[in-house]
Coordinates of C-alpha atoms in Angstrom, one line a residue:
X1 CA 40.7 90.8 28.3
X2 CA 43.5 89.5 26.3
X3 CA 44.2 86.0 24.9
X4 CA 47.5 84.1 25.5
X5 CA 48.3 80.8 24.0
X6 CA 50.6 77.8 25.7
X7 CA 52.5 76.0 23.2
X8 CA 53.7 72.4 24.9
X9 CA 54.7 68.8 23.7
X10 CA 52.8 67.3 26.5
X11 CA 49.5 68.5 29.0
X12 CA 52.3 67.4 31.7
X13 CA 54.8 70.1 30.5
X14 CA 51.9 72.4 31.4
X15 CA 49.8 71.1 34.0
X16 CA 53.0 69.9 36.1
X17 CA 55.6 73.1 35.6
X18 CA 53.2 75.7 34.4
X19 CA 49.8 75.5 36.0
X20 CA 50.7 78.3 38.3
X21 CA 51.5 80.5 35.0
X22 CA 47.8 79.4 33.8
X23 CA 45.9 80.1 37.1
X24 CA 47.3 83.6 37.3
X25 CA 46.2 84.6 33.9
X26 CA 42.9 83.1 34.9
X27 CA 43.1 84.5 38.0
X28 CA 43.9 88.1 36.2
X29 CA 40.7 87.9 33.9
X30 CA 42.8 86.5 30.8
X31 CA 41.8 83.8 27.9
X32 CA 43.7 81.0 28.2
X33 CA 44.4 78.3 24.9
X34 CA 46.6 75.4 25.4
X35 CA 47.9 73.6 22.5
X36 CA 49.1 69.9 23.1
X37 CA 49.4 66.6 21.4
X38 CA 46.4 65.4 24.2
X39 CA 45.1 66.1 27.2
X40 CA 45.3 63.6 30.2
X41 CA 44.2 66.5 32.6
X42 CA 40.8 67.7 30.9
X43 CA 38.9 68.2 34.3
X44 CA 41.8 70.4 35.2
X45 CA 41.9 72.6 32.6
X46 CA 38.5 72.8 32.0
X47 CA 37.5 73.9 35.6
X48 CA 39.9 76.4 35.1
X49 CA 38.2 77.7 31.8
X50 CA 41.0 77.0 29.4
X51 CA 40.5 76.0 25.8
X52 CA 42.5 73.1 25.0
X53 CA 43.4 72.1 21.1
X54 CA 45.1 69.4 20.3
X55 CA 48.2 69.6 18.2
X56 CA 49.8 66.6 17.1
X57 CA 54.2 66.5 18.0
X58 CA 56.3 63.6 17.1
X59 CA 58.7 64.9 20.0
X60 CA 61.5 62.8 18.6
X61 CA 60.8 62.8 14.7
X62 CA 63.0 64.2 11.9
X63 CA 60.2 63.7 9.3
X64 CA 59.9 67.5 7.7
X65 CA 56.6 66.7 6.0
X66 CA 55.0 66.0 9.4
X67 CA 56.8 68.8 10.7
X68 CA 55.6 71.4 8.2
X69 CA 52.1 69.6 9.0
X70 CA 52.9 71.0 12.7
X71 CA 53.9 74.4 11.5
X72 CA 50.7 75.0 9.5
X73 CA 48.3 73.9 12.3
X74 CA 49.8 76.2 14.4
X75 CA 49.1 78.9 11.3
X76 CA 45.3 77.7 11.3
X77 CA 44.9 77.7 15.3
X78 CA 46.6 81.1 15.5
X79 CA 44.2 82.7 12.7
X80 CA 41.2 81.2 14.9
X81 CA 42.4 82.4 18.6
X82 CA 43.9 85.1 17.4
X83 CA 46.0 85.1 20.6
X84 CA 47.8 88.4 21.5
X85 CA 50.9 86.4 22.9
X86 CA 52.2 83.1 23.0
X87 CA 54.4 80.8 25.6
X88 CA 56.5 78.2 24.1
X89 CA 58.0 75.4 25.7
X90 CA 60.1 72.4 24.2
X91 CA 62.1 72.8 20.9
X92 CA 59.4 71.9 18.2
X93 CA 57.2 74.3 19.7
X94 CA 59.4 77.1 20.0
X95 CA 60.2 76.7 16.5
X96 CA 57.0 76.0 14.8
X97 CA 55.3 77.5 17.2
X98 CA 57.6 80.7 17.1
X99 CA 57.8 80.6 13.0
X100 CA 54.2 80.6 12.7
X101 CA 53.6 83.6 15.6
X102 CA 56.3 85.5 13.4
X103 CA 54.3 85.3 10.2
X104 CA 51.4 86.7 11.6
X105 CA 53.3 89.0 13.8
X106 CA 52.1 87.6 17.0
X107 CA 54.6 88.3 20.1
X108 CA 56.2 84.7 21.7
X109 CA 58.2 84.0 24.9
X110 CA 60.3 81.3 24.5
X111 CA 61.4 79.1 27.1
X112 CA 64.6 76.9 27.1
X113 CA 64.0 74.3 29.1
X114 CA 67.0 72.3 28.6
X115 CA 69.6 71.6 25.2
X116 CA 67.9 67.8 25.4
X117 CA 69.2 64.9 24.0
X118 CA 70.6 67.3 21.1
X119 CA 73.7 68.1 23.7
X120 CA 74.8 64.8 24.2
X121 CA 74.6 63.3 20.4
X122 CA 76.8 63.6 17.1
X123 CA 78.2 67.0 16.5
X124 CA 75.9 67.2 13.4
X125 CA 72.7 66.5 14.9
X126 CA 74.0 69.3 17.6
X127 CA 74.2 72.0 14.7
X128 CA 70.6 70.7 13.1
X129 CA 69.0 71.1 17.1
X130 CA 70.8 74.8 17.3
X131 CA 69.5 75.9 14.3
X132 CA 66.3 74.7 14.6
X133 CA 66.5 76.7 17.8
X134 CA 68.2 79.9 16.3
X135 CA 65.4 80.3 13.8
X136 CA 62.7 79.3 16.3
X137 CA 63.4 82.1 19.1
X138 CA 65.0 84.7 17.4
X139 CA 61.6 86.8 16.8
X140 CA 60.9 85.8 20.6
X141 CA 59.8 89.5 22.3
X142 CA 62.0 87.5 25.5
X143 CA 63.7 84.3 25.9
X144 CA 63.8 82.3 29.1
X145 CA 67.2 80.3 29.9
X146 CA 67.0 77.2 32.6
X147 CA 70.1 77.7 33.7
X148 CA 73.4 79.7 33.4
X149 CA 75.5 77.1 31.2
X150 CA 72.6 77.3 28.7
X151 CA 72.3 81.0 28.8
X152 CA 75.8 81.7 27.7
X153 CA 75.9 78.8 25.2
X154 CA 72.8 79.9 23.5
X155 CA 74.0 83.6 23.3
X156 CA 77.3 82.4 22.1
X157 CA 75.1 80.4 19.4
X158 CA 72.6 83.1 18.3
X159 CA 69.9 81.1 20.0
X160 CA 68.3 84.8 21.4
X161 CA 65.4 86.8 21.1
X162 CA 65.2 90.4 21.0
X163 CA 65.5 90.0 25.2
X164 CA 66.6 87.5 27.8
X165 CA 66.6 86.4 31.0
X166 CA 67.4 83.7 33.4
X167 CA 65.0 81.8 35.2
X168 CA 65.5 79.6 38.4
X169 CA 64.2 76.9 36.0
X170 CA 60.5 75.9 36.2
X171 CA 60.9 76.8 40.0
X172 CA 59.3 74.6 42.8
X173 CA 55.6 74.8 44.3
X174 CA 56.4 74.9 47.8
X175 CA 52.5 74.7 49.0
X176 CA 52.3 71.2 46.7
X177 CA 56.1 70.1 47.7
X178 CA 55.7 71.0 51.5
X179 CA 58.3 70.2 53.4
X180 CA 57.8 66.5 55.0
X181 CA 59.2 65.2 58.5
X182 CA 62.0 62.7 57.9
X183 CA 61.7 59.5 58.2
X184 CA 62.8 57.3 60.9
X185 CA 66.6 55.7 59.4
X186 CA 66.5 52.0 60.4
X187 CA 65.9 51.8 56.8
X188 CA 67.3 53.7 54.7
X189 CA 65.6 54.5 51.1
X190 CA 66.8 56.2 48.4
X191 CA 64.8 57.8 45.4
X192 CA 65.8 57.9 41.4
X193 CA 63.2 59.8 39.8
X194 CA 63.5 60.0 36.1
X195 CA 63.1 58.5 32.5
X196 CA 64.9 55.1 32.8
X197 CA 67.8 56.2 30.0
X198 CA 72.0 56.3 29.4
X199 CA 71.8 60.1 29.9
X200 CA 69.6 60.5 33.3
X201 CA 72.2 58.2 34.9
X202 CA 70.5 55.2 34.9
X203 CA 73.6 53.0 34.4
X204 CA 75.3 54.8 37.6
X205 CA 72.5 54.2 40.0
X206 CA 71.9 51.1 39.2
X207 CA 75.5 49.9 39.7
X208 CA 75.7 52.1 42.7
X209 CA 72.3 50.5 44.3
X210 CA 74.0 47.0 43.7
X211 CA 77.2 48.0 45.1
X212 CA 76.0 49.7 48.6
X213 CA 73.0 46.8 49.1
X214 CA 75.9 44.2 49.4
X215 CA 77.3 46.4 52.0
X216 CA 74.4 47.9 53.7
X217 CA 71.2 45.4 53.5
X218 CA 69.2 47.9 55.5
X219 CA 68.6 50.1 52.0
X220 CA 66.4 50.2 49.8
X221 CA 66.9 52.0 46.0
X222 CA 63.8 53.2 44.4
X223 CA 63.2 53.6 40.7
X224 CA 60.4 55.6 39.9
X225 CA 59.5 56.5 35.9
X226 CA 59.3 55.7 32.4
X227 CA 61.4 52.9 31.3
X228 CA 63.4 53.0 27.5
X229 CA 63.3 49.6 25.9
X230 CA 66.7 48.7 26.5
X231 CA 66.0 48.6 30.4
X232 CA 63.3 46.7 30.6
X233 CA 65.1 43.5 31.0
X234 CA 68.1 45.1 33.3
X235 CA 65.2 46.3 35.7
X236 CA 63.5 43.4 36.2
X237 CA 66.6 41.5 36.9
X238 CA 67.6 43.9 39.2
X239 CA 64.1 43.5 40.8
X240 CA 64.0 39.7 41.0
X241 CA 67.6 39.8 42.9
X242 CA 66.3 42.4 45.3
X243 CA 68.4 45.1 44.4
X244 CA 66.0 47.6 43.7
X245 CA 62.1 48.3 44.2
X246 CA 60.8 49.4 40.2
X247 CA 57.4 51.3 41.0
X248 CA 56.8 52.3 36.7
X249 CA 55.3 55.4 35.9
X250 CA 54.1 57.5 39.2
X251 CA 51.9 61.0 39.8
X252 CA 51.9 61.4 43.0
X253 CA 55.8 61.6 44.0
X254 CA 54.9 63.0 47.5
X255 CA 54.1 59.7 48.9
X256 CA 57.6 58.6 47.5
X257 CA 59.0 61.9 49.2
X258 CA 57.6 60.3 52.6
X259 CA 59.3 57.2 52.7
X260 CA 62.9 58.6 51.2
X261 CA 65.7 60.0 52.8
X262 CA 67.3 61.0 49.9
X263 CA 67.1 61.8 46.0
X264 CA 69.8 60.5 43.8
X265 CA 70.0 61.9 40.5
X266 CA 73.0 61.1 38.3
X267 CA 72.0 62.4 35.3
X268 CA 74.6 64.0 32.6
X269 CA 71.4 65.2 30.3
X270 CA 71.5 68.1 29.0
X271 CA 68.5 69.7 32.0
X272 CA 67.5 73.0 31.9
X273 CA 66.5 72.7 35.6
X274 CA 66.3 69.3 37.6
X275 CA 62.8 69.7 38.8
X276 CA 63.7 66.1 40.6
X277 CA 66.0 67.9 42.3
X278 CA 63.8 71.2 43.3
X279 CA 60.9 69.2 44.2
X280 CA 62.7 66.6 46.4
X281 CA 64.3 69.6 48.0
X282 CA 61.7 71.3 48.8
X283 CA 60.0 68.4 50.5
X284 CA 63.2 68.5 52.8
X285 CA 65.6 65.5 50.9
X286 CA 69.0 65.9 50.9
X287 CA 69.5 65.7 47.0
X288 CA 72.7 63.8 45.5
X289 CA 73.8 64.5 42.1
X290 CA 75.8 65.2 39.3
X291 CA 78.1 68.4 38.5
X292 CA 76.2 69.3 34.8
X293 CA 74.3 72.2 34.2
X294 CA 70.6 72.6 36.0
X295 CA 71.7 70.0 38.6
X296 CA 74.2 71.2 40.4
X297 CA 72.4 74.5 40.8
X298 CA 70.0 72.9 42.5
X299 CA 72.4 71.6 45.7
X300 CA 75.0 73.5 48.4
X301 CA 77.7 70.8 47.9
X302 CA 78.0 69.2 51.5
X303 CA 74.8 71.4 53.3
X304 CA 71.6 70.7 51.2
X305 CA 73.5 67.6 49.5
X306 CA 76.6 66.4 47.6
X307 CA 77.3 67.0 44.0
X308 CA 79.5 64.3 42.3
X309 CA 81.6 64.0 38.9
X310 CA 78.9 63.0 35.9
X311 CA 80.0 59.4 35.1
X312 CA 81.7 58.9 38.1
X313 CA 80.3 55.5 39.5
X314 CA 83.4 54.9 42.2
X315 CA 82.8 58.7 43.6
X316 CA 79.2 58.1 43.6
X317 CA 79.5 55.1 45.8
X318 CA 81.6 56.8 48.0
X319 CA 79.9 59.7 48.6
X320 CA 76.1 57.2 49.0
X321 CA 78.6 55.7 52.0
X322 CA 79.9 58.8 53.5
X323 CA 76.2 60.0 53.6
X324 CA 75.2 56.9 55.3
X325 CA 77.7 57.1 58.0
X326 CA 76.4 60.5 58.5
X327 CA 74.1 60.5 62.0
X328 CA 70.3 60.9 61.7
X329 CA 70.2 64.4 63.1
X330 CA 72.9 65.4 60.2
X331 CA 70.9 63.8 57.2
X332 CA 67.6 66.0 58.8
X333 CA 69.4 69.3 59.0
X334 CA 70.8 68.7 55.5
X335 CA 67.2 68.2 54.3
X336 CA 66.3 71.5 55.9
X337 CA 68.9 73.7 54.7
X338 CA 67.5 72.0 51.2
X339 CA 64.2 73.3 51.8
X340 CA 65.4 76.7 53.1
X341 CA 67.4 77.1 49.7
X342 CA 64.5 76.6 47.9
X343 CA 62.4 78.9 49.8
X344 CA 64.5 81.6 48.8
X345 CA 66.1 80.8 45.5
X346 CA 63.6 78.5 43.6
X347 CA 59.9 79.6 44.7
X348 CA 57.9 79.6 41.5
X349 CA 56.6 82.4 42.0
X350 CA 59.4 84.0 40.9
X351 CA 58.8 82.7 37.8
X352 CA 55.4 83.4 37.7
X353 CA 56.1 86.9 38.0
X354 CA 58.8 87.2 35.6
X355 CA 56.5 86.0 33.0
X356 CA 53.6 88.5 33.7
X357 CA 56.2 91.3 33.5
X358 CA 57.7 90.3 30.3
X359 CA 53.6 89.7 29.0
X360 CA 52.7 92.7 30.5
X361 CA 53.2 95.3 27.6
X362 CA 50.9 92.5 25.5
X363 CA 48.3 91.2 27.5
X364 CA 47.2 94.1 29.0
X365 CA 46.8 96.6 26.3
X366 CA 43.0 95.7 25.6

């Protein structure tokens, strides 16, 4: 029995992208620690027989005290477990996470789940995120890119273990998504799934829902998720005129999946893979979005969706109106070639098993 340690900023990262991972190492007589900031989903990892400790991450901090507080935790939790690998997700983990595995020559796999807001910010703050990377991965035993764009800037940058790979992202459950039967169209509704923010398209979507309601008062534009500060007011405006239905913070998206006829997601992030995308494909939504890197993978332009300019409000409206004036049997076929496409492209499993080969030389020498 070997012991294998998941390094996340959040029990979601784990228990929504991950679980899969956990249960087979379960599943394959493995110990299984997960280190998080707290845990929302302590039945769930319990009744799996996980040990849980929490770790304290400011996600978005730049204090380096606090920060070195991170890296020495991980020091004292690694003496304790004494785990023979470790999975890191999220950049303060790989980096603390990885710098503290390093020192006490433990093996990591490091998992680049997206450049983050680092991508999209000053030049400056760009080279602080990639060396922060570079130093946190580059003892990885393997190092798991999202997405292709982020593979080739990260080996152009150094930000590389002693192996890599691509991944199809966090893939998709396809059991959990299943596809769904689409919904009648004398109504049609449309979903944006995400953090309410600048970089997730926010701005785009909602100018787009207020410019095809005029036209097409037989819509209805969704907004499900988190919402930054600088929304709050925008939202509820948008709400009290009727332009959009603002349902917070949700868990289970399926129900959402039910009701929609198609996922926009106009985000110019820096993704590693749009699970928004994956997940509403899989439940058989046509998926609009935006041409960056780990969305556009994610759609067949014009046969499992439409993929659009980044920032490119008038193109966006136009391409929400061509897909309306697209018959009902059209907009069902599209969601069906997006579930095929994820049936054979973005099944988690593959991911699954690319993880326990690359932990196979370490978690089963005991």
């Amino acid at each position: 029995m070997s012991r294998v340690a998941l390094l996340g900023n959040s029990d979601l990262v784990i228990y929504n992208f991950r679980r899969e991972i956990v249960e087979r190492l379960i599943q394959d007589g493995h110990e299984v620690y997960i280190l998080i900031p707290k845990l929302v989903h302590k039945e769930f990892f319990e009744g799996l027989g996980c040990k849980v400790y929490i770790t304290p991450i400011d996600r978005r901090g730049t204090n380096p005290i606090t920060d070195y507080k991170l890296y020495r935790l991980y020091i004292k939790l690694f003496k304790e477990i004494k785990p023979d690998i470790i999975y890191t997700y999220t950049i303060k983990c790989s980096v603390y996470g990885g710098m503290a595995a390093h020192k006490l020559h433990i093996p990591q796999i490091a998992n680049i789940t997206g450049l983050g807001s680092g991508a999209v910010r000053s030049r400056l703050f760009q080279l602080i995120y990639d060396n922060m990377y570079r130093i946190g991965v580059k003892h990885s035993v393997c190092t798991f890119y999202q997405n292709l764009a982020n593979e080739e800037y990260c080996l152009k940058h150094g930000i590389v273990g002693k192996k890599h790979r691509l991944l199809p992202g966090s893939g998709v459950n396809l059991e959990h998504f299943e596809l769904l039967p689409y919904p009648d169209d004398s109504e049609v509704h449309f979903l944006y799934v995400s953090r309410i923010m600048k970089e997730k398209g926010a701005d785009e979507y909602l100018e787009l829902a207020k410019a095809i309601h005029m036209d097409h008062p037989n819509t209805v534009f969704h907004v499900l998720g988190f919402c930054e500060e600088a929304y709050q007011d925008l939202l509820q405006k948008y709400s009290d005129e009727g332009i959009i239905v603002y349902h917070g913070m949700q868990d289970d998206m399926m129900a959402f999946q039910k009701i929609s006829h198609c996922t926009i997601h106009p985000s110019f992030y820096a993704e590693g893979m749009s699970n928004v995308c994956l997940e509403s494909s899989s439940a058989g939504r046509p998926v609009i979005t935006t041409n960056n890197p780990g969305c556009y993978e994610t759609v067949e332009h014009g046969v499992t969706g439409f993929v659009v300019p980044m920032k490119d409000t008038a193109c966006l409206i136009e391409t929400v109106r061509k897909f309306l004036d697209m018959s009902y049997e059209e907009k069902k076929q599209m969601g069906l070639a997006a579930r095929k496409r994820m049936e054979e492209m973005f099944d988690r499993n593959i991911v699954v098993e690319a993880y326990m080969s690359e932990s196979s030389e370490y978690i089963n020498k005991r």
